[in-house]
CSV table of C-alpha atoms and ligand atoms in Angstrom, one decimal:
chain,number,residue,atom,x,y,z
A,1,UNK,CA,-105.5,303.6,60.7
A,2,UNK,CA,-108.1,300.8,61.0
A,3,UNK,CA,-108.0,298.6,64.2
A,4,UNK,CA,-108.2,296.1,61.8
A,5,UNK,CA,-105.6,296.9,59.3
A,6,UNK,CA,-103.1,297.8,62.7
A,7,UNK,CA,-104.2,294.2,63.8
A,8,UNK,CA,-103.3,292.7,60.5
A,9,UNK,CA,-99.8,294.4,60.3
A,10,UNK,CA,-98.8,293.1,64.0
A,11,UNK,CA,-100.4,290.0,63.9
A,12,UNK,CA,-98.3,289.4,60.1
A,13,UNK,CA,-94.7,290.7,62.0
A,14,UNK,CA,-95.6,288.6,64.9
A,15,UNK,CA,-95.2,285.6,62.5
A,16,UNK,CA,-91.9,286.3,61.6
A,17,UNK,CA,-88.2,284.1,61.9
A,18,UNK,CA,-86.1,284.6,59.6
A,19,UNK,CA,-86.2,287.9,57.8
A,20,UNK,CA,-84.2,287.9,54.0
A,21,UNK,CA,-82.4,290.8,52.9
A,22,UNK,CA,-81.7,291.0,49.2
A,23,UNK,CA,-78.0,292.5,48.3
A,24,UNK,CA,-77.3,291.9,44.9
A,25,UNK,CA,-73.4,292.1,45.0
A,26,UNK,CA,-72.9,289.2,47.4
A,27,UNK,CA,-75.6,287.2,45.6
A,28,UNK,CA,-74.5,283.5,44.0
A,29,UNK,CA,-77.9,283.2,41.9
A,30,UNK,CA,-79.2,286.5,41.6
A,31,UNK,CA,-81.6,288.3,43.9
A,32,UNK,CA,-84.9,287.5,42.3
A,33,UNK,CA,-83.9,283.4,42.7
A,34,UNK,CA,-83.0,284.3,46.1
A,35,UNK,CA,-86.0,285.8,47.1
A,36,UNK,CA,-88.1,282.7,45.2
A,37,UNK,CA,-86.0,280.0,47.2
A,38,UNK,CA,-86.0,281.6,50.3
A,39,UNK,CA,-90.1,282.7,50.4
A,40,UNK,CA,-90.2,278.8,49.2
A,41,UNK,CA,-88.7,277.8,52.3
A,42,UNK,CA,-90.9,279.4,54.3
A,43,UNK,CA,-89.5,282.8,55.2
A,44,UNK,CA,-92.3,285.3,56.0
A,45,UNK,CA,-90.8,288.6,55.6
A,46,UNK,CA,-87.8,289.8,52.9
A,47,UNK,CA,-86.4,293.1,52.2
A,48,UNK,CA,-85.3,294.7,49.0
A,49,UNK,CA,-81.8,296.4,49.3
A,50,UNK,CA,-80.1,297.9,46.4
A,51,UNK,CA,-78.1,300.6,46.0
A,52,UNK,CA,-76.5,300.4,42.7
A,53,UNK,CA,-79.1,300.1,40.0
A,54,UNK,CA,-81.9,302.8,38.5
A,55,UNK,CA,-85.0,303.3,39.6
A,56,UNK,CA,-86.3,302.0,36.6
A,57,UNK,CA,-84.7,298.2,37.1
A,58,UNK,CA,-85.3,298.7,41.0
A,59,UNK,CA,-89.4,299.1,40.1
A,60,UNK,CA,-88.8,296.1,38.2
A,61,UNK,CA,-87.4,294.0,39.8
A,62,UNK,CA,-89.4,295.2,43.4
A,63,UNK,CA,-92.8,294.2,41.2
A,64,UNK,CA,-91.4,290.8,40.4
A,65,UNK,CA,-90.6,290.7,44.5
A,66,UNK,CA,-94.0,291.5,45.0
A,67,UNK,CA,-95.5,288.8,43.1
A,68,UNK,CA,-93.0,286.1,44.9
A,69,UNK,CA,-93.8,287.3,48.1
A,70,UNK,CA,-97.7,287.9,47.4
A,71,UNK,CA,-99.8,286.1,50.3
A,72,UNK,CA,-96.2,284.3,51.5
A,73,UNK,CA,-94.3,286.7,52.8
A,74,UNK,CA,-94.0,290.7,54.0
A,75,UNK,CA,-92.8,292.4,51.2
A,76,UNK,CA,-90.2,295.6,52.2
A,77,UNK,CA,-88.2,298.4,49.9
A,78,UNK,CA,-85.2,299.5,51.8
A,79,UNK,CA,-84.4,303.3,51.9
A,80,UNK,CA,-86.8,303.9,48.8
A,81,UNK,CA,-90.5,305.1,49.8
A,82,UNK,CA,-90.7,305.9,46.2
A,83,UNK,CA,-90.2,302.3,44.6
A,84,UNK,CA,-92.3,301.2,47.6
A,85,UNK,CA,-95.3,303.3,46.4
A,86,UNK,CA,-94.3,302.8,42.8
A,87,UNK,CA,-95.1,298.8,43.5
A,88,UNK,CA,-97.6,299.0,46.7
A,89,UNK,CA,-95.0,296.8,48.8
A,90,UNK,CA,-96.1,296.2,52.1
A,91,UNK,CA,-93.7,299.0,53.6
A,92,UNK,CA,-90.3,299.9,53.9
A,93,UNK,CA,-87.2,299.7,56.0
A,94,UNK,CA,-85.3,303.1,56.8
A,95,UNK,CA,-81.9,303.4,58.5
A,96,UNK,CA,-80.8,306.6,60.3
A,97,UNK,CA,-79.4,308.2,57.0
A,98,UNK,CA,-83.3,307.9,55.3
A,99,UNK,CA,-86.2,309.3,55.6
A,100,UNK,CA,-87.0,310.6,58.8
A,101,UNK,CA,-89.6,308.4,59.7
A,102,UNK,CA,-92.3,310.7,60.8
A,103,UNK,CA,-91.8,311.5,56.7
A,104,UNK,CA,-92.1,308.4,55.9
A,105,UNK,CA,-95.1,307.5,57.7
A,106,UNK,CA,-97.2,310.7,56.2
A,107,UNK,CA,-96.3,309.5,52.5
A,108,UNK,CA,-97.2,306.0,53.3
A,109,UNK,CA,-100.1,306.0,56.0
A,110,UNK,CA,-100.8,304.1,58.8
A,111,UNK,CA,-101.7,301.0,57.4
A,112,UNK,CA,-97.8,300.4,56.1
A,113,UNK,CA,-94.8,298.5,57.6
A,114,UNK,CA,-91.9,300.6,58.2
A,115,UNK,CA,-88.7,299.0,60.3
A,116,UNK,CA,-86.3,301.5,61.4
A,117,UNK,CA,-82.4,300.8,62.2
A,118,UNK,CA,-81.1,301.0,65.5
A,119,UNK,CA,-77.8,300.9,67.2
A,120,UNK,CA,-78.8,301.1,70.6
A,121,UNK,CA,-81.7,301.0,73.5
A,122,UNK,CA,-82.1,305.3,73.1
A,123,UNK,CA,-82.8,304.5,69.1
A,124,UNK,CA,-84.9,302.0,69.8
A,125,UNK,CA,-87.3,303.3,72.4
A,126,UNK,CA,-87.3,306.6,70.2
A,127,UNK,CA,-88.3,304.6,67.5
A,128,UNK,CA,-90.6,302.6,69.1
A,129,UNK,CA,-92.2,306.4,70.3
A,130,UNK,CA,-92.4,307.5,66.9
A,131,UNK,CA,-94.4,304.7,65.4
A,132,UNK,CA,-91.5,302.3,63.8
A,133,UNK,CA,-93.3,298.3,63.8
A,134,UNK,CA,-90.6,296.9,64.1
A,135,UNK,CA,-86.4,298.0,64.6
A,136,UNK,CA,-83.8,296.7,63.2
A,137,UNK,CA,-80.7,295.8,65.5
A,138,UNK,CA,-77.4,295.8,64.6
A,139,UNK,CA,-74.4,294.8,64.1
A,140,UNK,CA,-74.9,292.2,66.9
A,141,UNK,CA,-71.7,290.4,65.6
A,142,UNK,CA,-68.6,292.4,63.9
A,143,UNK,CA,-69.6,292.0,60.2
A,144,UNK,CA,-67.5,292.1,56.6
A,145,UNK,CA,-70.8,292.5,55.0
A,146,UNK,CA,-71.2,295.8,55.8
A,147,UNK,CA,-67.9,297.8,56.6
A,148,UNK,CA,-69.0,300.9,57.6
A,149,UNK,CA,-71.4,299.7,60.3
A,150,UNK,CA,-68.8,299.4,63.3
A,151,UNK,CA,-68.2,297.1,65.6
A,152,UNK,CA,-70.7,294.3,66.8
A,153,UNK,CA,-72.6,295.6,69.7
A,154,UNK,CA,-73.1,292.1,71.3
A,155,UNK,CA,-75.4,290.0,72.9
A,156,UNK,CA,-75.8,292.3,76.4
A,157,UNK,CA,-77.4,295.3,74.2
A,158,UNK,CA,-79.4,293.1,72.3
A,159,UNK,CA,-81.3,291.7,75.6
A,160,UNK,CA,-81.0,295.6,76.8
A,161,UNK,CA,-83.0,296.3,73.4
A,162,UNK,CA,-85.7,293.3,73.7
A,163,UNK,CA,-86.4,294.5,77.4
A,164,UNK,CA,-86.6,297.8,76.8
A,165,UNK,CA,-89.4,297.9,73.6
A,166,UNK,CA,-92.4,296.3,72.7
A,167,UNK,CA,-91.9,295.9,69.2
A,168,UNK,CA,-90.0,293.0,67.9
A,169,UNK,CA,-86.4,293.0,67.2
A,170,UNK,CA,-85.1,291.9,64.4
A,171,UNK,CA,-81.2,291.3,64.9
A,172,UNK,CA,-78.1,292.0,62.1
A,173,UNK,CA,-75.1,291.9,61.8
A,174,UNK,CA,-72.3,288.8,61.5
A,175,UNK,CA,-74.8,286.7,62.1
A,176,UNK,CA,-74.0,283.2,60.6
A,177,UNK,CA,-75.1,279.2,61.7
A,178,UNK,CA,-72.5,279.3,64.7
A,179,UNK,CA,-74.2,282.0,66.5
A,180,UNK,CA,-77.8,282.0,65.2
A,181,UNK,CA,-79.2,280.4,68.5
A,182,UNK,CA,-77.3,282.9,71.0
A,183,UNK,CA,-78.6,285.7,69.5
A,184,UNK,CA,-82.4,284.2,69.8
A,185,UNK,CA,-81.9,282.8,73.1
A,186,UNK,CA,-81.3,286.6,74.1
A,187,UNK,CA,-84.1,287.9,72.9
A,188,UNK,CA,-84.2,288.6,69.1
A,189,UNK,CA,-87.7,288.0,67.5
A,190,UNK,CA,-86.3,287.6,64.4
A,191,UNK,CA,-82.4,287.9,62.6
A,192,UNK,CA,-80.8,288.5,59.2
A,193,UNK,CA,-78.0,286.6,57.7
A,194,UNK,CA,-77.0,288.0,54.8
A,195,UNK,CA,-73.9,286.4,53.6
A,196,UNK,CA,-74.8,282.6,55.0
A,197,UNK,CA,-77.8,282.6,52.6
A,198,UNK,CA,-77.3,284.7,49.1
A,199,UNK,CA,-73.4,283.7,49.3
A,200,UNK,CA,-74.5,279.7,49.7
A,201,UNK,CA,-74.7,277.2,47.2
A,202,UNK,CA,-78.7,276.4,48.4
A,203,UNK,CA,-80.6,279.4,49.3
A,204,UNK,CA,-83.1,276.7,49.9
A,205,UNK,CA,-81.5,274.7,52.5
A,206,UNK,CA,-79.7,277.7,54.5
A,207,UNK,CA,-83.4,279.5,54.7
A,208,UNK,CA,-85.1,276.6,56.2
A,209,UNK,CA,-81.8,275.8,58.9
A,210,UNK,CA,-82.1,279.2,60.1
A,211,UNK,CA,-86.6,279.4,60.3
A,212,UNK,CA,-86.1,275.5,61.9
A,213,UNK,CA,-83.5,277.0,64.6
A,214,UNK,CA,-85.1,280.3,65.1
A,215,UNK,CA,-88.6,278.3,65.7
A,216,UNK,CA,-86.6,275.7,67.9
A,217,UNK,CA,-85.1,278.0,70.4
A,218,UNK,CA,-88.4,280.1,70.3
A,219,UNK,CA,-90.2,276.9,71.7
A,220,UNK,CA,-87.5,276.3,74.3
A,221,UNK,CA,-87.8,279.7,75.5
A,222,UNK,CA,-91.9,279.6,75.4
A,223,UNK,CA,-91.4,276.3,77.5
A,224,UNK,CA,-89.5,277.5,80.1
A,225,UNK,CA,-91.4,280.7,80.7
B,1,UNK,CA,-106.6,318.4,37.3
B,2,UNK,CA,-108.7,321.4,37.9
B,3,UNK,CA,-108.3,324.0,34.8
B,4,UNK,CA,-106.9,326.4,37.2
B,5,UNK,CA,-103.8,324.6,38.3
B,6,UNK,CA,-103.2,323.2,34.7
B,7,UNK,CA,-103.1,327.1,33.8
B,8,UNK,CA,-100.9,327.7,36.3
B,9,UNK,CA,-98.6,325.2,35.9
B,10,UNK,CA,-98.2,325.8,32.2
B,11,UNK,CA,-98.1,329.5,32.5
B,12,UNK,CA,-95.1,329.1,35.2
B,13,UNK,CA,-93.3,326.9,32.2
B,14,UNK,CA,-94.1,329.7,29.7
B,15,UNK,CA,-91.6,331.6,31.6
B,16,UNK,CA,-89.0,329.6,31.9
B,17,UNK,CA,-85.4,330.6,30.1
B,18,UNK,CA,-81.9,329.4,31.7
B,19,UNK,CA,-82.8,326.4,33.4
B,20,UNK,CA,-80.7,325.4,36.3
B,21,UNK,CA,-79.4,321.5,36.9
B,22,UNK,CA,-77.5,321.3,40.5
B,23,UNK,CA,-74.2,319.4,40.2
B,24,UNK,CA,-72.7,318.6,43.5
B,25,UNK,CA,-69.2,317.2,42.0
B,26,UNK,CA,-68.6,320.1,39.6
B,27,UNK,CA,-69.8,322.7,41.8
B,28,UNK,CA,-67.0,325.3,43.3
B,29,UNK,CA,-69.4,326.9,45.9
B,30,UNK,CA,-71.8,323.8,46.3
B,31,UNK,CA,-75.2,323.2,45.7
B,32,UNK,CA,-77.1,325.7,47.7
B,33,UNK,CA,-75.0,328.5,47.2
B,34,UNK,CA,-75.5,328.3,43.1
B,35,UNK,CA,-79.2,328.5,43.4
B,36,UNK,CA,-79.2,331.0,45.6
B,37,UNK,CA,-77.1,333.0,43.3
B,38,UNK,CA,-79.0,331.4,40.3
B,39,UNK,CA,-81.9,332.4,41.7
B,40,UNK,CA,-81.1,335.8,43.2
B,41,UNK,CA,-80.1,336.7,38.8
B,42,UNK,CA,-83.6,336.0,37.9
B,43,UNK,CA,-83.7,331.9,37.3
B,44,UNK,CA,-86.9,330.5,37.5
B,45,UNK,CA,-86.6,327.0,37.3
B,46,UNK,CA,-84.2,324.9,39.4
B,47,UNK,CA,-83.7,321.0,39.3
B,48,UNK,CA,-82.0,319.3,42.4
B,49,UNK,CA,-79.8,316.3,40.8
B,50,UNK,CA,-77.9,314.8,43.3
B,51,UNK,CA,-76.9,311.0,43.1
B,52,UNK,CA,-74.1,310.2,45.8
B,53,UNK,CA,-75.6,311.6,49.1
B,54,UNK,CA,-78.0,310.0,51.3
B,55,UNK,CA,-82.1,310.1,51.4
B,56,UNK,CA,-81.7,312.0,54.6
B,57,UNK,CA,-78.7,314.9,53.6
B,58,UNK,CA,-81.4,314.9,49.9
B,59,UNK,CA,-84.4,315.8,52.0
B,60,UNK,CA,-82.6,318.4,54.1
B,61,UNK,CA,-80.8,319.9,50.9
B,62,UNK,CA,-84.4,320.0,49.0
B,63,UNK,CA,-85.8,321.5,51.8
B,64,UNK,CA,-82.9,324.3,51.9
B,65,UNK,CA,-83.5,324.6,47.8
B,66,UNK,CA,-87.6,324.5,48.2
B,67,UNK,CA,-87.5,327.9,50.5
B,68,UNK,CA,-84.6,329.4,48.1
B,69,UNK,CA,-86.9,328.9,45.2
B,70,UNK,CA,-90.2,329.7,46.8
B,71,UNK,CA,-92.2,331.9,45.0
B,72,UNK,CA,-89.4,332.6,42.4
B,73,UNK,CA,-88.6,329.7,40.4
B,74,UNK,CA,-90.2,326.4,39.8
B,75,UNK,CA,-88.4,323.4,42.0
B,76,UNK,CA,-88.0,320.3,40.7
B,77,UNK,CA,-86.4,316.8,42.1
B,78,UNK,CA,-84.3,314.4,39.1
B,79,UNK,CA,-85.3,310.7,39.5
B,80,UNK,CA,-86.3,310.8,42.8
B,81,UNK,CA,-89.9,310.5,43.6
B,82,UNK,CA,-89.4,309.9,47.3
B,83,UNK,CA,-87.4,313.4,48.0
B,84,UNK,CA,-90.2,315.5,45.6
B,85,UNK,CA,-92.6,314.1,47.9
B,86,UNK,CA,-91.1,314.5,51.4
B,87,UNK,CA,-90.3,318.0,50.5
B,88,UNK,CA,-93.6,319.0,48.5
B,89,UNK,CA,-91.2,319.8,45.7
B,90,UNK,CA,-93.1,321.2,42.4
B,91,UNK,CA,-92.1,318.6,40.6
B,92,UNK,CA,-89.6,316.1,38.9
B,93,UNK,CA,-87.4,315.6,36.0
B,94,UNK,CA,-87.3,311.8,35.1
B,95,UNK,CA,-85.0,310.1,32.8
B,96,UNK,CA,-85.7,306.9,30.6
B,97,UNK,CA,-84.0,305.0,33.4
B,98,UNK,CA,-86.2,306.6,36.1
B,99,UNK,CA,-89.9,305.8,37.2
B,100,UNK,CA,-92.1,305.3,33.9
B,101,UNK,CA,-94.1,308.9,34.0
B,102,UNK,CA,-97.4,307.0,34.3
B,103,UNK,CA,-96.3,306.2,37.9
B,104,UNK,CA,-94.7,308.7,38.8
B,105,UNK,CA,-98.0,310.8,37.6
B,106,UNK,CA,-99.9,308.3,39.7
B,107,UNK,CA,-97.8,309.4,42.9
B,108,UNK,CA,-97.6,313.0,41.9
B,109,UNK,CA,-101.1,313.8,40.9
B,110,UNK,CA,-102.2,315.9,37.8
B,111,UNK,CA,-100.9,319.4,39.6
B,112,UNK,CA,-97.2,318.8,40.0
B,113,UNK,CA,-95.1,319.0,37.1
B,114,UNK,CA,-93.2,316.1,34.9
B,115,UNK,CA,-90.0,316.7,32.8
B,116,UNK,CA,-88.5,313.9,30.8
B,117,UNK,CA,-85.4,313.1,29.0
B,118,UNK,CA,-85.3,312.6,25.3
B,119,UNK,CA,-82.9,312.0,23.2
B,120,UNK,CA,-85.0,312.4,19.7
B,121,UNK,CA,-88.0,313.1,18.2
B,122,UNK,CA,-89.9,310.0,18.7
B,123,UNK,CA,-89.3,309.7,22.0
B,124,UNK,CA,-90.5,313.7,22.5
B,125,UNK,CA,-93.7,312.4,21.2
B,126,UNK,CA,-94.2,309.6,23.2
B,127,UNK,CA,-93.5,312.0,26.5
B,128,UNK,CA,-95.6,314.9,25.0
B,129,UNK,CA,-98.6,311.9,24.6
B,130,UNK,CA,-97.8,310.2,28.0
B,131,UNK,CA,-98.4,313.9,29.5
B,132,UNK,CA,-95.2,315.0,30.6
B,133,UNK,CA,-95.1,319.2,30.8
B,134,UNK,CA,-92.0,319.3,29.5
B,135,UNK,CA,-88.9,317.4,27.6
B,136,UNK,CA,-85.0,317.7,28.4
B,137,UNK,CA,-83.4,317.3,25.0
B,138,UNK,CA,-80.1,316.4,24.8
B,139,UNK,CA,-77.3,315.8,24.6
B,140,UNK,CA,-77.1,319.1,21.8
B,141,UNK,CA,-73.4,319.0,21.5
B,142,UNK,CA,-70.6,316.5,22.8
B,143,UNK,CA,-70.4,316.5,26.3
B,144,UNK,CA,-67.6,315.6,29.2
B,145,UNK,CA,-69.9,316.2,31.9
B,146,UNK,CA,-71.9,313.6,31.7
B,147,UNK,CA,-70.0,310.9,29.6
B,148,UNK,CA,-72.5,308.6,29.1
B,149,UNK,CA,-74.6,310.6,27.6
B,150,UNK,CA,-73.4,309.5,23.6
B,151,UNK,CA,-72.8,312.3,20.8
B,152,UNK,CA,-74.1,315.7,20.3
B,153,UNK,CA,-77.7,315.1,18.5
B,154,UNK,CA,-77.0,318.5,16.6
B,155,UNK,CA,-79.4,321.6,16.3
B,156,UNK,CA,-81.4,320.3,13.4
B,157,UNK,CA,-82.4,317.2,15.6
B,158,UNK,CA,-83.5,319.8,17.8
B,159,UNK,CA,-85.3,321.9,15.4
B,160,UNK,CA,-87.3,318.4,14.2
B,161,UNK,CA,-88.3,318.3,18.1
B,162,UNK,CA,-89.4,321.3,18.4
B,163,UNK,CA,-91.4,321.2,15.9
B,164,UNK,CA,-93.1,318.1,16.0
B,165,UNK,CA,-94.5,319.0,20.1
B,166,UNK,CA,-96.3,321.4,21.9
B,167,UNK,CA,-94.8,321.4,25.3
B,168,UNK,CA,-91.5,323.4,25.6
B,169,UNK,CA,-88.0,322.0,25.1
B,170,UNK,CA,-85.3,322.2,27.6
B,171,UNK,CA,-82.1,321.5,25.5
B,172,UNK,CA,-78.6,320.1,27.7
B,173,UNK,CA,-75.7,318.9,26.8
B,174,UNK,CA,-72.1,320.6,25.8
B,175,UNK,CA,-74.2,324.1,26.2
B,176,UNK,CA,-71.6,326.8,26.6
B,177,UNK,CA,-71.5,331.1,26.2
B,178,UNK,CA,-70.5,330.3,22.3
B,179,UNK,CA,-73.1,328.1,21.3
B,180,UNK,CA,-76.3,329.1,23.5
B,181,UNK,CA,-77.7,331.7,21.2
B,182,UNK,CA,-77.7,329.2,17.9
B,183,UNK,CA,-79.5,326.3,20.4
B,184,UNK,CA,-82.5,329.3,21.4
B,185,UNK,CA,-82.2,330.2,17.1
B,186,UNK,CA,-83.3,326.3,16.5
B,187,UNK,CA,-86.3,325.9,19.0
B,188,UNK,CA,-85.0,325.7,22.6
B,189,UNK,CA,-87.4,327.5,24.7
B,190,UNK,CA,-85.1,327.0,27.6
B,191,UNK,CA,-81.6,325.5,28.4
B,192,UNK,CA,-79.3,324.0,30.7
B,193,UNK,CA,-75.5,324.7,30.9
B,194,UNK,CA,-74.3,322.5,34.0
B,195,UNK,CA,-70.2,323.1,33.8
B,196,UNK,CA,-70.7,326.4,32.0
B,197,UNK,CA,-71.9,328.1,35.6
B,198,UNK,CA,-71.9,325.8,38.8
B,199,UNK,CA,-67.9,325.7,37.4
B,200,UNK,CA,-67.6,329.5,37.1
B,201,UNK,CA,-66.3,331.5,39.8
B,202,UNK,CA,-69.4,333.8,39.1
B,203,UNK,CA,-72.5,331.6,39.7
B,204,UNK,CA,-74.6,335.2,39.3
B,205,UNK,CA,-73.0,336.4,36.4
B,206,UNK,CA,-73.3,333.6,34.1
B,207,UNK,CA,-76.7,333.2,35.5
B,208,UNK,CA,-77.6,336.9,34.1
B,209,UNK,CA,-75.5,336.0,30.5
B,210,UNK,CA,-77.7,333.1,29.7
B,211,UNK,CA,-80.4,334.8,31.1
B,212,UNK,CA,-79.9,337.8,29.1
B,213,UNK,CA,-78.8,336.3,25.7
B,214,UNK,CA,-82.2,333.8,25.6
B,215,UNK,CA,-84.1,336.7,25.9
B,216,UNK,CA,-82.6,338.7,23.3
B,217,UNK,CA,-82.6,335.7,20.8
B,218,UNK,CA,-86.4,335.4,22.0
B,219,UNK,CA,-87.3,338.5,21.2
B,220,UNK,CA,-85.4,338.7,18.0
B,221,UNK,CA,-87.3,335.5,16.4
B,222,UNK,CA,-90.5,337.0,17.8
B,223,UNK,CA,-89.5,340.1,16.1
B,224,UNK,CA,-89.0,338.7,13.1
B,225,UNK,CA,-92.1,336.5,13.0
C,301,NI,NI1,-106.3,302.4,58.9
């Protein structure tokens, strides 16, 4: 990889608050609006999950992604390093049932994104080791979202996580308006809320309350230091 | 595309009869054991369809199927790009709901080989022109396997394939021990009978009929030419 191109990719996920994850099923308005409305608001990285359509209507609908997200936001495919190539997204996030990473990174080079899952501080310092930019941790909260992902791990872990890795953490998992600030003021660098944005009526408005509170608590913390 | 690997390539599709199509739900002995037996009677040309497991248990399974097939029969991935890839597979079989072939050609390069679905002649033009290596016709004959696959197209549909294109025809769909010599009698250079041997209780055997009896029709229309 470049210095510079390993500069842009850190300097881009150093940006990041609030970080959008599609999932059609749950979605009021549809995925692509979702995406549109949140990138409007501001949010600097989103993250195309689907599970249940082809690969045709998943290249599809990842190119219109692309084009919302183009020089606004980061611009993932979740599990599927194939429509990620297909379209040129900026990288992809894998969970511990996808592509082993090290796979991942040879198909898409150095120069890519790619955010692993992790449950724990072992997954994330192995993941950290093997080159992930950025984990994914979760469920901070217990979720209905996602039933087979167990029970929250809590706030403890998560500052267990942040201290133990040098990549951000980006936290998931139950994670709704109540609760957004605990899980910042212990560490995350970033957090999805799935439900609290694609099930509300405003996309728009829950987007921009969850960058303003992320960005809020990030100065308080930056202040104390 | 060097000259030498497009020989190759072709010649390896030249010798293709009984095609085998993995089917994890209607398998008795699963996956790997029917293409080891498949392979073990002489198969040459395997394709790994699996649609329910995750990206991580795919890769593992291909990898098991790439060293089964290694140096014996051509190994192909359906739909997914990602796991053809990550494996080093020799190729894919797309479907019309899959990657368009002029990406998935992008990401494969000239050497690896396409198959695509048709379902008539037009659309066995368009693939022979968009340089797919081979077509899937089907469905022949009603099938219950897949259900959504419509009605039979009938063996004069696939006589008008066959002879309107240059690349060989796989035909699939309702292929059984009492039909398969009249589908090789109208064109079929190869052919797929899912349910007719990942169902047996003799993977090997019914592997060797089908094996045996498109050879014999093969000959005999050479014979008689
Ligand atoms: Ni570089």
């Amino acid at each position: 990889m470049s210095q510079k191109n390993f500069s842009r990719k850190n300097s881009l996920l150093k940006e990041i608050d609030f970080y959008l994850v599609t999932d059609s099923r749950l979605s009021k308005k549809g995925t692509l609006s979702d995406v549109k409305e949140a990138v409007e608001s501001g949010c600097k990285i989103v993250q195309y999950r689907e599970k249940d359509k082809s690969t045709k209507v998943m290249i599809e609908e990842a190119s219109e992604i692309k084009k919302i997200c183009s020089g606004k936001a980061i611009f993932l495919v979740n599990d599927r390093i194939d429509i990620a190539l297909a379209v040129d997204a900026d990288g992809v996030h894998i969970g511990q049932d996808d592509m082993p990473l090290e796979t991942a990174r040879r198909l898409l080079g150095e120069d890519k994104i790619i955010g692993l899952s992790v449950h724990d501080r072992e997954e994330a310092i192995l993941a950290e080791k093997a080159g992930a930019d950025y984990v994914g941790l979760g469920p901070i909260f217990d979720t209905a979202t996602k039933k087979d992902a167990g029970e929250g791990i809590g706030l403890l872990k998560l500052r267990e996580v942040k201290a133990a890795i040098r990549i951000p953490v980006v936290a998931i998992g139950g994670i709704n308006r109540g609760n957004c600030e605990s899980v910042v003021q212990n560490g995350a660098d970033s957090l999805v809320a799935i439900s609290a944005v694609v099930c509300s009526d405003d996309v728009k408005k829950e987007t921009e309350y969850f960058i303003d509170t992320i960005r809020r608590i990030k100065r308080q913390i930056s202040d104390n230091l």
